[in-house]
XYZ file of C-alpha atoms in Angstrom:
419
model
C -0.152 0.049 0.022
C 1.336 3.632 -0.793
C 1.755 6.002 1.698
C -0.778 8.276 -0.400
C -3.620 5.661 0.673
C -2.612 5.497 4.665
C -5.456 7.103 6.888
C -2.872 6.407 9.677
C -0.083 8.749 9.631
C 1.339 11.761 11.504
C -0.782 14.731 10.467
C -0.384 18.514 10.477
C -2.237 20.317 12.957
C -4.732 21.575 10.383
C -5.502 18.077 9.444
C -5.501 17.185 13.299
C -8.440 19.854 13.640
C -10.296 18.358 10.624
C -9.932 14.701 12.144
C -10.936 15.759 15.629
C -14.056 17.150 14.112
C -14.856 13.695 12.794
C -14.766 12.385 16.331
C -16.583 15.189 17.948
C -19.425 14.842 15.560
C -19.731 11.175 16.476
C -20.237 11.970 20.138
C -23.017 13.747 21.714
C -22.623 17.435 21.768
C -20.826 18.180 24.970
C -22.690 21.217 25.829
C -25.985 20.530 24.697
C -28.664 19.595 27.085
C -30.399 16.432 26.293
C -33.617 15.720 24.839
C -36.030 14.960 27.547
C -34.025 16.037 30.677
C -36.491 17.234 33.264
C -34.262 19.855 34.833
C -31.524 21.945 33.310
C -28.527 21.355 35.702
C -26.165 24.148 36.532
C -22.991 24.231 34.077
C -19.979 24.439 35.779
C -16.105 24.349 34.731
C -14.466 21.131 36.288
C -10.728 21.337 36.667
C -8.270 17.874 37.303
C -5.165 19.078 38.240
C -1.973 17.223 37.014
C -1.152 14.650 39.538
C -4.670 14.603 41.283
C -5.360 11.353 39.840
C -2.718 8.971 40.653
C -1.073 7.126 37.516
C -1.357 3.343 37.393
C 0.638 0.410 35.808
C -0.974 -0.949 32.645
C -1.930 -4.588 32.582
C 0.748 -7.038 31.288
C -2.217 -8.674 29.834
C -2.552 -6.227 27.149
C 1.052 -4.319 27.114
C 4.480 -5.356 26.724
C 7.012 -3.785 29.297
C 6.454 -1.184 31.819
C 3.979 1.338 31.080
C 2.270 3.849 33.258
C -0.842 5.633 32.440
C -2.101 8.845 34.263
C -5.797 9.915 33.668
C -6.526 13.380 32.548
C -10.403 13.147 32.477
C -12.944 10.622 32.104
C -16.196 10.122 30.281
C -18.452 12.898 31.701
C -22.087 12.549 30.598
C -23.375 13.683 27.855
C -19.674 13.471 26.463
C -18.168 10.313 25.825
C -14.742 11.139 25.579
C -11.742 10.216 27.835
C -8.144 11.035 27.898
C -4.624 10.155 29.515
C -1.057 10.518 29.443
C 0.749 7.538 28.591
C 4.290 6.823 29.232
C 6.158 3.873 27.799
C 9.721 2.736 29.035
C 11.973 1.856 26.053
C 10.658 -1.088 24.010
C 7.475 -0.962 25.915
C 4.259 -1.042 23.395
C 0.432 -2.002 23.403
C -0.758 -5.159 22.179
C -2.947 -4.848 18.748
C -6.358 -3.059 19.259
C -8.934 -1.142 17.678
C -11.358 2.117 19.061
C -15.051 2.130 18.240
C -14.772 5.819 17.784
C -11.461 6.076 16.673
C -8.266 7.857 18.512
C -6.169 10.868 18.713
C -2.557 10.526 19.785
C -0.471 13.728 20.618
C 3.384 12.787 21.406
C 4.746 14.919 24.130
C 8.152 13.182 24.820
C 10.657 10.777 23.394
C 10.269 8.657 19.980
C 6.819 6.877 19.502
C 6.158 4.177 17.354
C 2.733 3.553 15.850
C 1.585 0.815 13.454
C -1.589 0.027 11.367
C -2.159 -3.436 10.553
C -0.386 -4.604 7.310
C 1.628 -1.313 6.954
C 5.116 -0.160 8.302
C 5.828 1.417 11.605
C 5.514 5.076 11.785
C 7.807 7.112 13.802
C 6.551 10.011 15.735
C 8.336 12.862 17.710
C 7.309 15.368 20.265
C 4.443 17.805 18.795
C 3.446 14.834 16.244
C 0.044 13.806 16.016
C -1.933 10.965 14.823
C -5.647 10.303 14.123
C -6.651 6.755 14.123
C -9.973 6.003 12.415
C -12.783 3.905 14.295
C -12.123 0.102 13.938
C -8.506 0.360 12.573
C -6.368 -2.511 14.016
C -3.356 -0.724 15.156
C -0.428 -0.615 18.278
C 1.568 2.251 19.633
C 4.538 2.504 22.179
C 8.170 3.293 22.698
C 10.921 2.725 20.317
C 13.649 0.347 21.496
C 16.068 2.901 22.746
C 13.770 5.942 23.955
C 10.924 6.278 26.406
C 7.942 8.392 24.953
C 4.652 9.864 26.473
C 1.647 10.597 24.256
C -1.854 12.013 25.171
C -4.497 9.354 24.002
C -7.976 10.999 23.259
C -10.897 8.266 22.663
C -14.856 8.011 22.786
C -16.547 5.149 24.160
C -19.628 3.449 22.792
C -22.081 1.746 25.455
C -19.043 2.519 27.944
C -16.466 0.666 26.192
C -13.784 2.640 24.317
C -11.338 -0.103 23.164
C -11.442 -3.593 21.847
C -8.321 -5.537 22.918
C -6.481 -8.156 20.469
C -3.342 -10.203 20.058
C 0.052 -8.997 21.483
C 2.573 -7.726 18.938
C 5.134 -10.271 17.911
C 9.046 -9.602 18.386
C 9.298 -9.789 14.521
C 6.487 -7.202 14.155
C 7.964 -4.634 16.621
C 11.540 -5.014 15.056
C 10.060 -4.063 11.629
C 11.974 -1.020 10.417
C 9.861 2.207 10.724
C 8.995 3.837 7.470
C 10.087 7.234 8.295
C 13.024 8.934 9.788
C 12.947 11.926 12.062
C 10.401 14.590 11.421
C 12.169 17.615 9.240
C 10.804 19.790 11.923
C 11.934 18.188 15.092
C 14.635 19.511 17.202
C 18.052 18.189 16.592
C 17.885 17.125 19.906
C 14.626 15.585 20.165
C 15.750 12.128 21.041
C 18.516 9.036 20.559
C 18.943 7.553 17.334
C 16.793 4.539 16.570
C 18.402 0.953 16.624
C 18.159 0.804 12.721
C 20.253 4.080 12.381
C 22.789 2.697 14.442
C 22.740 -0.702 12.314
C 23.232 1.395 9.269
C 26.666 2.384 10.552
C 27.531 -0.288 13.355
C 25.550 -3.339 13.258
C 27.503 -4.893 16.330
C 27.016 -1.452 18.289
C 23.191 -1.786 17.875
C 23.300 -5.352 19.299
C 25.233 -4.121 22.178
C 22.813 -1.269 22.711
C 19.754 -3.536 22.658
C 21.385 -6.396 24.761
C 24.193 -5.159 26.840
C 22.948 -1.721 27.605
C 19.351 -3.096 28.265
C 20.995 -5.528 30.780
C 23.025 -2.868 32.632
C 19.975 -1.004 33.728
C 18.324 -3.972 35.259
C 21.371 -4.492 37.575
C 20.518 -4.688 41.381
C 22.526 -2.512 43.550
C 21.586 0.700 42.402
C 18.197 2.043 41.765
C 16.903 3.366 38.269
C 16.738 6.667 39.603
C 20.317 6.617 40.839
C 21.484 5.255 37.713
C 19.809 7.969 35.967
C 21.288 10.558 38.116
C 24.761 9.081 37.314
C 24.313 8.779 33.433
C 22.965 12.492 33.050
C 25.995 13.601 35.196
C 28.571 11.923 33.176
C 26.657 13.290 29.719
C 26.632 16.890 31.389
C 30.200 16.604 32.148
C 31.320 15.224 28.767
C 28.749 17.613 26.857
C 27.546 14.634 25.078
C 24.067 16.323 24.088
C 22.869 13.713 21.581
C 21.825 11.306 24.177
C 20.901 13.965 26.977
C 17.137 14.322 25.624
C 16.404 10.567 26.038
C 18.182 10.312 29.298
C 16.380 13.421 30.777
C 13.142 11.706 30.098
C 14.259 8.464 31.283
C 15.454 9.981 34.662
C 11.973 11.900 34.934
C 10.124 8.524 34.246
C 12.847 6.960 36.792
C 11.552 8.944 39.617
C 13.931 11.913 39.494
C 12.323 15.067 40.373
C 11.996 18.069 37.811
C 13.574 20.226 40.581
C 16.409 17.634 40.974
C 16.856 17.594 37.030
C 17.359 21.559 37.449
C 19.585 21.204 40.342
C 21.936 18.594 38.813
C 22.609 21.103 35.930
C 23.252 23.848 38.311
C 25.509 21.683 40.438
C 27.495 20.660 37.578
C 28.027 24.247 36.346
C 30.472 24.275 39.236
C 32.063 20.917 38.653
C 32.107 20.574 34.748
C 31.976 24.454 33.447
C 29.206 26.928 32.797
C 29.327 25.949 29.152
C 28.614 22.479 29.424
C 25.587 23.506 31.992
C 24.188 25.705 29.428
C 24.550 23.091 26.723
C 22.357 20.870 29.143
C 19.958 24.041 29.642
C 19.303 24.104 25.849
C 18.513 20.198 25.962
C 16.431 20.216 29.024
C 14.103 23.131 27.760
C 13.164 20.930 24.767
C 12.420 18.048 27.070
C 10.496 20.411 29.868
C 8.264 22.131 27.168
C 6.393 19.153 25.936
C 6.057 17.448 29.220
C 4.111 20.585 30.361
C 6.860 21.394 32.950
C 6.836 25.086 34.164
C 8.346 27.388 36.611
C 6.066 26.223 39.533
C 8.104 22.995 39.246
C 11.488 24.472 39.633
C 13.130 25.151 42.659
C 13.846 28.796 43.773
C 16.838 30.750 42.730
C 17.472 31.612 46.511
C 15.897 30.495 49.561
C 16.518 28.762 53.063
C 19.496 26.604 53.105
C 20.550 23.300 54.653
C 22.681 23.693 57.950
C 26.357 23.547 57.587
C 28.564 20.949 59.181
C 30.723 23.441 60.962
C 33.642 21.216 61.777
C 33.699 19.475 58.615
C 33.544 22.798 56.838
C 36.307 24.186 58.927
C 38.441 21.186 58.011
C 37.692 21.599 54.357
C 38.426 25.356 54.595
C 41.752 25.285 56.255
C 43.106 22.456 53.977
C 42.112 24.553 50.709
C 43.764 27.778 52.458
C 46.946 25.921 52.937
C 47.147 24.399 49.613
C 45.598 27.142 47.330
C 45.715 30.278 49.381
C 49.205 31.546 48.204
C 48.495 30.629 44.617
C 44.907 31.866 44.105
C 43.215 33.785 46.726
C 40.176 34.133 44.483
C 39.734 30.329 44.259
C 39.736 30.224 48.153
C 37.150 32.679 48.306
C 34.847 31.087 45.519
C 35.218 27.713 46.950
C 33.912 28.891 50.086
C 30.896 30.912 48.957
C 29.125 30.079 46.642
C 30.329 26.742 46.333
C 30.342 25.029 50.001
C 28.494 27.961 51.547
C 25.727 28.169 49.132
C 25.219 25.612 46.364
C 26.049 22.555 48.574
C 23.473 23.597 51.140
C 20.500 23.953 48.880
C 17.739 21.565 49.689
C 16.447 20.744 46.372
C 19.009 18.078 45.757
C 19.935 15.944 49.022
C 23.656 16.099 50.023
C 23.931 12.280 49.230
C 22.620 13.064 45.550
C 24.746 16.162 45.059
C 28.029 13.766 45.761
C 26.739 11.159 43.543
C 26.586 13.048 40.647
C 29.760 15.038 41.600
C 31.904 11.762 41.567
C 30.069 10.632 38.746
C 31.270 13.746 36.950
C 34.615 13.645 37.883
C 35.256 10.263 37.052
C 33.574 10.771 33.786
C 35.724 13.768 33.117
C 39.050 11.918 34.222
C 39.457 14.180 37.264
C 41.002 11.321 39.157
C 42.956 13.957 41.636
C 39.554 15.166 43.144
C 37.973 11.824 43.657
C 39.035 10.855 46.897
C 37.718 13.934 48.932
C 34.574 13.655 46.991
C 34.113 9.694 47.053
C 34.645 10.090 51.087
C 32.050 13.011 51.062
C 29.757 10.790 49.353
C 29.873 8.247 51.561
C 29.894 10.364 54.570
C 26.451 11.483 53.062
C 25.148 8.018 52.614
C 26.167 6.589 49.721
C 27.159 2.740 50.516
C 30.292 0.897 49.325
C 27.825 -1.468 46.955
C 26.224 1.808 45.451
C 29.748 3.408 44.667
C 30.884 0.036 43.324
C 27.487 -0.009 40.794
C 28.042 3.790 39.992
C 31.727 2.658 38.683
C 29.824 -0.281 36.592
C 27.276 2.366 35.249
C 29.790 4.811 34.373
C 31.759 2.175 32.036
C 29.191 2.611 29.412
C 28.727 6.365 29.659
C 32.100 7.336 30.424
C 34.378 4.671 28.946
C 36.570 1.957 30.266
C 39.851 3.907 30.488
C 37.869 6.624 32.785
C 36.468 3.945 35.405
C 39.753 1.986 35.385
C 41.672 5.169 36.233
C 39.344 6.045 39.194
C 39.296 2.268 40.430
C 42.578 2.376 42.542
C 41.599 5.358 44.211
C 38.089 3.967 45.033
C 39.746 0.786 46.285
C 41.951 2.848 48.269
C 39.095 4.918 50.183
C 36.978 1.635 50.547
C 39.962 0.034 52.328
C 40.744 2.974 54.770
C 37.018 3.307 55.704
C 37.019 -0.061 56.685
C 39.725 0.163 59.244
């Protein structure tokens, strides 16, 4: 079938409006009183705040991989329309299904795959929308390498808005998408697809699909902490190609928006302002489609955590002795704003600040600084097993040489702390 005959493809907003008109005409008028109603009810605006309806895990019976559903609104008589945010982890997707009144999907983050029965997979990016006509068999979900979130809008007939069918086979899921990145997409919108990687390095594609996927499932470090380690390494190395996907993954893994913001701010001091600004440019493109606003970000200034006076006195004395005669300005800025302000900001816990600091130091090859900060991390609550797993995670995001250079330092810290 040629693309000219597809009813199921990414559409322009003008086409979307027309398509939306079809589904609206198929539903009862939302604001019109029903015939035979004895009393006219008072019309009120009903607001559902984001987060007021707890998300649920999608049932394994109808989905492959981890999928989270966050309701936006339910059917509200006389309307038969409902909507939800649906977030798929990399590789997760729905089973085949149809909708009696069709469905609209609006992609807000990541790389979304959609396929109509008998056609090639279509690849969607943030800002893309698709209209799925009534009764059309299809599936949708994430690409193998990128999580995705979309808004799903559908209507119901007799209380039913979906008919589930068989699951998508591995062969069907691994079909090559029919399109590349949307020409209007931001260059930082997501990772390359596995097929993109295969065209250059087939073995790298295999390692990406198998070895890297296994890494993220290892015990010893939570998915949240693995995300903190990973984004710290990418920011430290100014590697922006993977940052959009990893920012989205971090948010999906439980890292708060405020914590992502603080990691970027923190690493401006440990990786340089330019690297932080590159991360800001990427994060802006991730935050916007997820509806993240200023109300979710930490304030520029405010109350700080209490300072450990004994530890700070020891640190300040050491810096003064080693640096004061060479660069008094370094001593000044190391105390304030670094240790008397940044490290005391409450939006990122001291243990997590230490985790991203050590990760950034290892990723950028700053071995001489690791001893102090790894000890500080463990004083702040990072366990030996977590530090060990941090090194394992960094193998793939900072490279073997940087990790092997850091291991003797970590070994010495571990041994001295056990004495």
